[in-house]
Amino acid sequence: QKEVEQDPGPLSVPEGAIVSLNCTYSNSAFQYFMWYRQYSRKGPELLMYTYSSGNKEDGRFTAQVDKSSKYISLFIRDSQPSDSATYLCAMSERNYGQNFVFGPGTRLSVLP
Amino acid sequence: GAVVSQHPSRVICKSGTSVKIECRSLDFQATTMFWYRQFPKQSLMLMATSNEGSKATYEQGVEKDKFLINHASLTLSTLTVTSAHPEDSSFYICSARGLAGGSNNYEQYFGPGTRLTVT
């Protein structure tokens, strides 16, 4: 079993839809969780950073962490064609001095 | 968010030559820098981790004599691909981790990537 699993997609949705992107993980020691967005031929861009369980909202994006289920989600409301990208989840046990473990990424296409 | 730059953004070189890629954290000090490579439609593959002033730690299967990493300062790391071969053609992305923008968290920011083509 991989340490972090993510549905690779591609996931295609119509413009305006609510998108749910998910990751599951096996290491119960993970406490820091990130979501990155990567456009084609670009470096990943940090979208959300959360610590432990709970929800965090930033504009159209909501990150949700359920440590008891070892499951994290990123919700995108009112999706736009410009949201079309690959979304990577990442997680870490510690805040400092350790590489984040990345999921393989989910390709999202928002169709106009 | 914090800014990480990479130079060059694209490079084409001949087989057998060496190529150096620079990674800079522009507005924060990076305590740790990471180098990844990414093949088309695949996820990031960590190559090595480097802390300023110390030797890089390479992931299993990554040749340290082929991929030379230098982390000379808290804002600069370089990756040199020595004696490049066509199979080294890939998208190389650096990442820097540190306290940026007043955050209390050691967040990790990525550079825009360097596309290497070896002919």
mmCIF file of C-alpha atoms in Angstrom:
data_model
loop_
_atom_site.group_PDB
_atom_site.id
_atom_site.type_symbol
_atom_site.label_atom_id
_atom_site.label_comp_id
_atom_site.label_asym_id
_atom_site.label_seq_id
_atom_site.Cartn_x
_atom_site.Cartn_y
_atom_site.Cartn_z
ATOM 1 C CA GLN A 1 0.000 0.000 0.000
ATOM 2 C CA LYS A 2 1.328 3.401 -0.960
ATOM 3 C CA GLU A 3 1.752 5.878 1.831
ATOM 4 C CA VAL A 4 -0.554 8.422 0.168
ATOM 5 C CA GLU A 5 -3.190 7.463 -2.362
ATOM 6 C CA GLN A 6 -5.087 9.736 -4.689
ATOM 7 C CA ASP A 7 -7.451 9.039 -7.556
ATOM 8 C CA PRO A 8 -5.436 10.028 -10.656
ATOM 9 C CA GLY A 9 -8.499 11.017 -12.659
ATOM 10 C CA PRO A 10 -8.897 12.646 -15.051
ATOM 11 C CA LEU A 11 -11.931 14.183 -13.446
ATOM 12 C CA SER A 12 -14.112 16.236 -15.790
ATOM 13 C CA VAL A 13 -16.820 18.527 -14.464
ATOM 14 C CA PRO A 14 -18.952 21.299 -15.968
ATOM 15 C CA GLU A 15 -18.227 24.901 -15.076
ATOM 16 C CA GLY A 16 -19.911 25.906 -11.820
ATOM 17 C CA ALA A 17 -19.872 22.414 -10.337
ATOM 18 C CA ILE A 18 -18.625 21.614 -6.861
ATOM 19 C CA VAL A 19 -15.477 19.519 -7.075
ATOM 20 C CA SER A 20 -14.323 17.099 -4.409
ATOM 21 C CA LEU A 21 -10.723 15.913 -4.494
ATOM 22 C CA ASN A 22 -9.578 13.322 -1.980
ATOM 23 C CA CYS A 23 -6.529 11.626 -0.564
ATOM 24 C CA THR A 24 -6.169 8.721 1.815
ATOM 25 C CA TYR A 25 -3.073 7.893 3.762
ATOM 26 C CA SER A 26 -1.737 5.142 5.976
ATOM 27 C CA ASN A 27 0.604 6.943 8.391
ATOM 28 C CA SER A 28 -1.375 8.026 11.446
ATOM 29 C CA ALA A 29 1.508 10.286 12.497
ATOM 30 C CA PHE A 30 0.831 12.763 9.673
ATOM 31 C CA GLN A 31 -0.306 16.062 11.159
ATOM 32 C CA TYR A 32 0.376 18.666 8.487
ATOM 33 C CA PHE A 33 -1.589 18.563 5.275
ATOM 34 C CA MET A 34 -1.215 20.572 2.104
ATOM 35 C CA TRP A 35 -2.925 20.905 -1.230
ATOM 36 C CA TYR A 36 -0.998 22.052 -4.296
ATOM 37 C CA ARG A 37 -2.229 22.981 -7.752
ATOM 38 C CA GLN A 38 0.001 22.315 -10.731
ATOM 39 C CA TYR A 39 -0.681 23.673 -14.177
ATOM 40 C CA SER A 40 0.866 21.907 -17.125
ATOM 41 C CA ARG A 41 4.613 22.538 -17.422
ATOM 42 C CA LYS A 42 4.668 24.649 -14.246
ATOM 43 C CA GLY A 43 5.810 24.070 -10.696
ATOM 44 C CA PRO A 44 3.200 23.224 -8.041
ATOM 45 C CA GLU A 45 1.562 26.137 -6.240
ATOM 46 C CA LEU A 46 0.582 25.898 -2.582
ATOM 47 C CA LEU A 47 -3.185 26.297 -2.170
ATOM 48 C CA MET A 48 -3.991 25.272 1.356
ATOM 49 C CA TYR A 49 -2.065 24.326 4.486
ATOM 50 C CA THR A 50 -3.837 22.740 7.430
ATOM 51 C CA TYR A 51 -2.790 21.268 10.727
ATOM 52 C CA SER A 52 -4.506 18.281 12.346
ATOM 53 C CA SER A 53 -8.236 17.639 11.866
ATOM 54 C CA GLY A 54 -10.854 20.152 10.866
ATOM 55 C CA ASN A 55 -11.826 22.462 8.040
ATOM 56 C CA LYS A 56 -10.133 25.475 6.512
ATOM 57 C CA GLU A 57 -11.723 27.769 3.987
ATOM 58 C CA ASP A 58 -10.089 30.187 1.558
ATOM 59 C CA GLY A 59 -12.356 31.721 -1.047
ATOM 60 C CA ARG A 60 -13.812 28.988 -3.220
ATOM 61 C CA PHE A 61 -11.551 26.365 -1.677
ATOM 62 C CA THR A 62 -12.206 24.334 1.472
ATOM 63 C CA ALA A 63 -9.749 21.832 2.882
ATOM 64 C CA GLN A 64 -11.017 19.148 5.203
ATOM 65 C CA VAL A 65 -8.987 16.735 7.313
ATOM 66 C CA ASP A 66 -10.365 13.674 9.046
ATOM 67 C CA LYS A 67 -7.472 12.099 10.904
ATOM 68 C CA SER A 68 -9.621 9.333 12.375
ATOM 69 C CA SER A 69 -10.348 8.099 8.863
ATOM 70 C CA LYS A 70 -6.952 9.111 7.475
ATOM 71 C CA TYR A 71 -8.739 11.040 4.764
ATOM 72 C CA ILE A 72 -8.370 14.563 3.471
ATOM 73 C CA SER A 73 -10.422 16.475 0.946
ATOM 74 C CA LEU A 74 -10.270 19.633 -1.082
ATOM 75 C CA PHE A 75 -13.560 21.135 -2.201
ATOM 76 C CA ILE A 76 -13.765 23.689 -4.989
ATOM 77 C CA ARG A 77 -17.004 25.636 -5.237
ATOM 78 C CA ASP A 78 -18.235 27.291 -8.413
ATOM 79 C CA SER A 79 -15.464 25.657 -10.397
ATOM 80 C CA GLN A 80 -13.989 27.583 -13.303
ATOM 81 C CA PRO A 81 -12.107 26.485 -16.428
ATOM 82 C CA SER A 82 -9.051 28.138 -14.897
ATOM 83 C CA ASP A 83 -9.202 25.540 -12.115
ATOM 84 C CA SER A 84 -8.251 22.882 -14.666
ATOM 85 C CA ALA A 85 -4.963 21.519 -13.366
ATOM 86 C CA THR A 86 -3.458 18.643 -11.451
ATOM 87 C CA TYR A 87 -4.089 18.780 -7.716
ATOM 88 C CA LEU A 88 -1.556 17.189 -5.399
ATOM 89 C CA CYS A 89 -2.056 16.462 -1.747
ATOM 90 C CA ALA A 90 0.957 16.366 0.540
ATOM 91 C CA MET A 91 1.453 15.584 4.187
ATOM 92 C CA SER A 92 4.091 15.467 6.857
ATOM 93 C CA GLU A 93 4.591 14.302 10.433
ATOM 94 C CA ARG A 94 6.498 17.369 11.494
ATOM 95 C CA ASN A 95 6.464 21.006 10.613
ATOM 96 C CA TYR A 96 10.194 21.210 10.152
ATOM 97 C CA GLY A 97 13.070 19.345 8.605
ATOM 98 C CA GLN A 98 11.160 16.657 6.775
ATOM 99 C CA ASN A 99 10.028 16.167 3.235
ATOM 100 C CA PHE A 100 6.335 16.137 2.600
ATOM 101 C CA VAL A 101 4.941 12.924 1.171
ATOM 102 C CA PHE A 102 3.026 13.677 -2.008
ATOM 103 C CA GLY A 103 0.098 11.938 -3.549
ATOM 104 C CA PRO A 104 0.315 11.150 -7.268
ATOM 105 C CA GLY A 105 -2.107 13.959 -8.147
ATOM 106 C CA THR A 106 -5.595 14.181 -9.643
ATOM 107 C CA ARG A 107 -6.062 15.783 -13.045
ATOM 108 C CA LEU A 108 -9.107 18.014 -13.102
ATOM 109 C CA SER A 109 -10.770 19.444 -16.197
ATOM 110 C CA VAL A 110 -13.500 22.044 -15.796
ATOM 111 C CA LEU A 111 -15.431 22.296 -19.017
ATOM 112 C CA PRO A 112 -16.946 25.651 -20.053
ATOM 113 C CA GLY B 1 2.873 33.226 -1.198
ATOM 114 C CA ALA B 2 6.635 33.045 -1.132
ATOM 115 C CA VAL B 3 8.632 33.089 -4.354
ATOM 116 C CA VAL B 4 11.065 30.461 -5.526
ATOM 117 C CA SER B 5 12.841 31.012 -8.819
ATOM 118 C CA GLN B 6 14.629 28.582 -11.069
ATOM 119 C CA HIS B 7 17.071 29.258 -13.851
ATOM 120 C CA PRO B 8 17.097 28.369 -16.644
ATOM 121 C CA SER B 9 13.457 27.580 -17.368
ATOM 122 C CA ARG B 10 14.410 25.521 -20.363
ATOM 123 C CA VAL B 11 17.703 24.062 -21.550
ATOM 124 C CA ILE B 12 18.769 21.867 -24.414
ATOM 125 C CA CYS B 13 22.169 20.244 -24.227
ATOM 126 C CA LYS B 14 24.154 17.629 -26.038
ATOM 127 C CA SER B 15 24.724 14.174 -24.648
ATOM 128 C CA GLY B 16 27.825 14.016 -22.484
ATOM 129 C CA THR B 17 27.766 17.637 -21.358
ATOM 130 C CA SER B 18 26.881 18.969 -17.912
ATOM 131 C CA VAL B 19 24.029 21.286 -17.043
ATOM 132 C CA LYS B 20 23.591 23.412 -13.941
ATOM 133 C CA ILE B 21 20.180 24.465 -12.653
ATOM 134 C CA GLU B 22 19.851 27.178 -10.016
ATOM 135 C CA CYS B 23 17.115 27.462 -7.432
ATOM 136 C CA ARG B 24 16.650 30.563 -5.322
ATOM 137 C CA SER B 25 14.247 31.503 -2.560
ATOM 138 C CA LEU B 26 13.669 35.181 -3.235
ATOM 139 C CA ASP B 27 11.908 36.473 -0.148
ATOM 140 C CA PHE B 28 12.636 33.983 2.592
ATOM 141 C CA GLN B 29 15.421 31.822 3.920
ATOM 142 C CA ALA B 30 15.121 28.209 2.960
ATOM 143 C CA THR B 31 16.312 25.910 5.691
ATOM 144 C CA THR B 32 15.758 22.940 3.431
ATOM 145 C CA MET B 33 15.660 22.588 -0.326
ATOM 146 C CA PHE B 34 14.380 19.672 -2.327
ATOM 147 C CA TRP B 35 14.946 18.592 -5.900
ATOM 148 C CA TYR B 36 12.316 16.669 -7.818
ATOM 149 C CA ARG B 37 11.981 15.354 -11.309
ATOM 150 C CA GLN B 38 8.717 14.819 -13.080
ATOM 151 C CA PHE B 39 7.996 12.889 -16.234
ATOM 152 C CA PRO B 40 4.975 13.807 -18.373
ATOM 153 C CA LYS B 41 1.658 13.108 -16.654
ATOM 154 C CA GLN B 42 3.421 11.616 -13.651
ATOM 155 C CA SER B 43 3.781 12.841 -10.111
ATOM 156 C CA LEU B 44 6.785 14.429 -8.501
ATOM 157 C CA MET B 45 9.669 12.138 -7.721
ATOM 158 C CA LEU B 46 11.934 13.344 -4.934
ATOM 159 C CA MET B 47 15.572 13.126 -5.917
ATOM 160 C CA ALA B 48 17.360 14.659 -2.957
ATOM 161 C CA THR B 49 17.008 16.826 0.116
ATOM 162 C CA SER B 50 19.588 19.382 1.122
ATOM 163 C CA ASN B 51 20.094 21.519 4.180
ATOM 164 C CA GLU B 52 22.230 24.625 3.955
ATOM 165 C CA GLY B 53 25.893 23.881 4.515
ATOM 166 C CA SER B 54 25.585 20.121 4.615
ATOM 167 C CA LYS B 55 25.683 17.322 2.077
ATOM 168 C CA ALA B 56 22.517 16.410 0.267
ATOM 169 C CA THR B 57 20.612 13.267 1.135
ATOM 170 C CA TYR B 58 19.747 11.335 -2.004
ATOM 171 C CA GLU B 59 16.766 9.096 -2.487
ATOM 172 C CA GLN B 60 17.303 5.464 -3.313
ATOM 173 C CA GLY B 61 18.169 4.947 -6.942
ATOM 174 C CA VAL B 62 19.403 8.519 -7.535
ATOM 175 C CA GLU B 63 23.088 8.650 -8.426
ATOM 176 C CA LYS B 64 24.765 11.292 -6.299
ATOM 177 C CA ASP B 65 27.774 11.472 -8.616
ATOM 178 C CA LYS B 66 25.526 12.198 -11.558
ATOM 179 C CA PHE B 67 23.212 14.681 -9.884
ATOM 180 C CA LEU B 68 25.435 17.025 -7.902
ATOM 181 C CA ILE B 69 23.625 19.220 -5.412
ATOM 182 C CA ASN B 70 25.113 22.219 -3.689
ATOM 183 C CA HIS B 71 23.222 24.210 -1.068
ATOM 184 C CA ALA B 72 25.659 27.015 -0.570
ATOM 185 C CA SER B 73 23.419 29.467 1.245
ATOM 186 C CA LEU B 74 19.967 29.797 2.759
ATOM 187 C CA THR B 75 18.649 31.171 -0.524
ATOM 188 C CA LEU B 76 20.500 29.197 -3.201
ATOM 189 C CA SER B 77 20.770 25.570 -4.223
ATOM 190 C CA THR B 78 22.131 24.198 -7.482
ATOM 191 C CA LEU B 79 21.612 20.897 -9.243
ATOM 192 C CA THR B 80 24.235 19.862 -11.788
ATOM 193 C CA VAL B 81 23.404 17.032 -14.137
ATOM 194 C CA THR B 82 26.776 15.633 -15.149
ATOM 195 C CA SER B 83 27.458 13.751 -18.368
ATOM 196 C CA ALA B 84 23.841 14.103 -19.382
ATOM 197 C CA HIS B 85 22.132 11.442 -21.444
ATOM 198 C CA PRO B 86 18.827 11.536 -23.327
ATOM 199 C CA GLU B 87 17.157 9.541 -20.543
ATOM 200 C CA ASP B 88 17.924 12.455 -18.206
ATOM 201 C CA SER B 89 15.508 14.597 -20.204
ATOM 202 C CA SER B 90 12.803 15.579 -17.773
ATOM 203 C CA PHE B 91 11.168 18.417 -15.865
ATOM 204 C CA TYR B 92 13.275 19.276 -12.821
ATOM 205 C CA ILE B 93 11.583 21.194 -10.021
ATOM 206 C CA CYS B 94 13.164 22.579 -6.902
ATOM 207 C CA SER B 95 11.334 23.347 -3.720
ATOM 208 C CA ALA B 96 12.288 25.432 -0.732
ATOM 209 C CA ARG B 97 10.991 25.136 2.775
ATOM 210 C CA GLY B 98 11.154 27.866 5.388
ATOM 211 C CA LEU B 99 9.236 30.506 7.277
ATOM 212 C CA ALA B 100 7.756 32.850 4.703
ATOM 213 C CA GLY B 101 5.339 35.738 4.720
ATOM 214 C CA GLY B 102 5.005 35.926 8.484
ATOM 215 C CA SER B 103 3.768 32.355 8.726
ATOM 216 C CA ASN B 104 4.598 30.256 11.776
ATOM 217 C CA ASN B 105 4.621 27.142 9.655
ATOM 218 C CA TYR B 106 7.532 25.826 7.623
ATOM 219 C CA GLU B 107 5.716 25.821 4.339
ATOM 220 C CA GLN B 108 7.117 24.351 1.169
ATOM 221 C CA TYR B 109 7.141 26.363 -2.026
ATOM 222 C CA PHE B 110 8.030 25.203 -5.493
ATOM 223 C CA GLY B 111 9.993 26.790 -8.273
ATOM 224 C CA PRO B 112 8.534 26.999 -11.778
ATOM 225 C CA GLY B 113 10.626 24.075 -13.016
ATOM 226 C CA THR B 114 13.344 23.567 -15.605
ATOM 227 C CA ARG B 115 12.723 21.530 -18.701
ATOM 228 C CA LEU B 116 15.872 19.689 -19.680
ATOM 229 C CA THR B 117 16.204 18.122 -23.099
ATOM 230 C CA VAL B 118 19.327 16.114 -23.850
ATOM 231 C CA THR B 119 19.932 15.444 -27.519
#
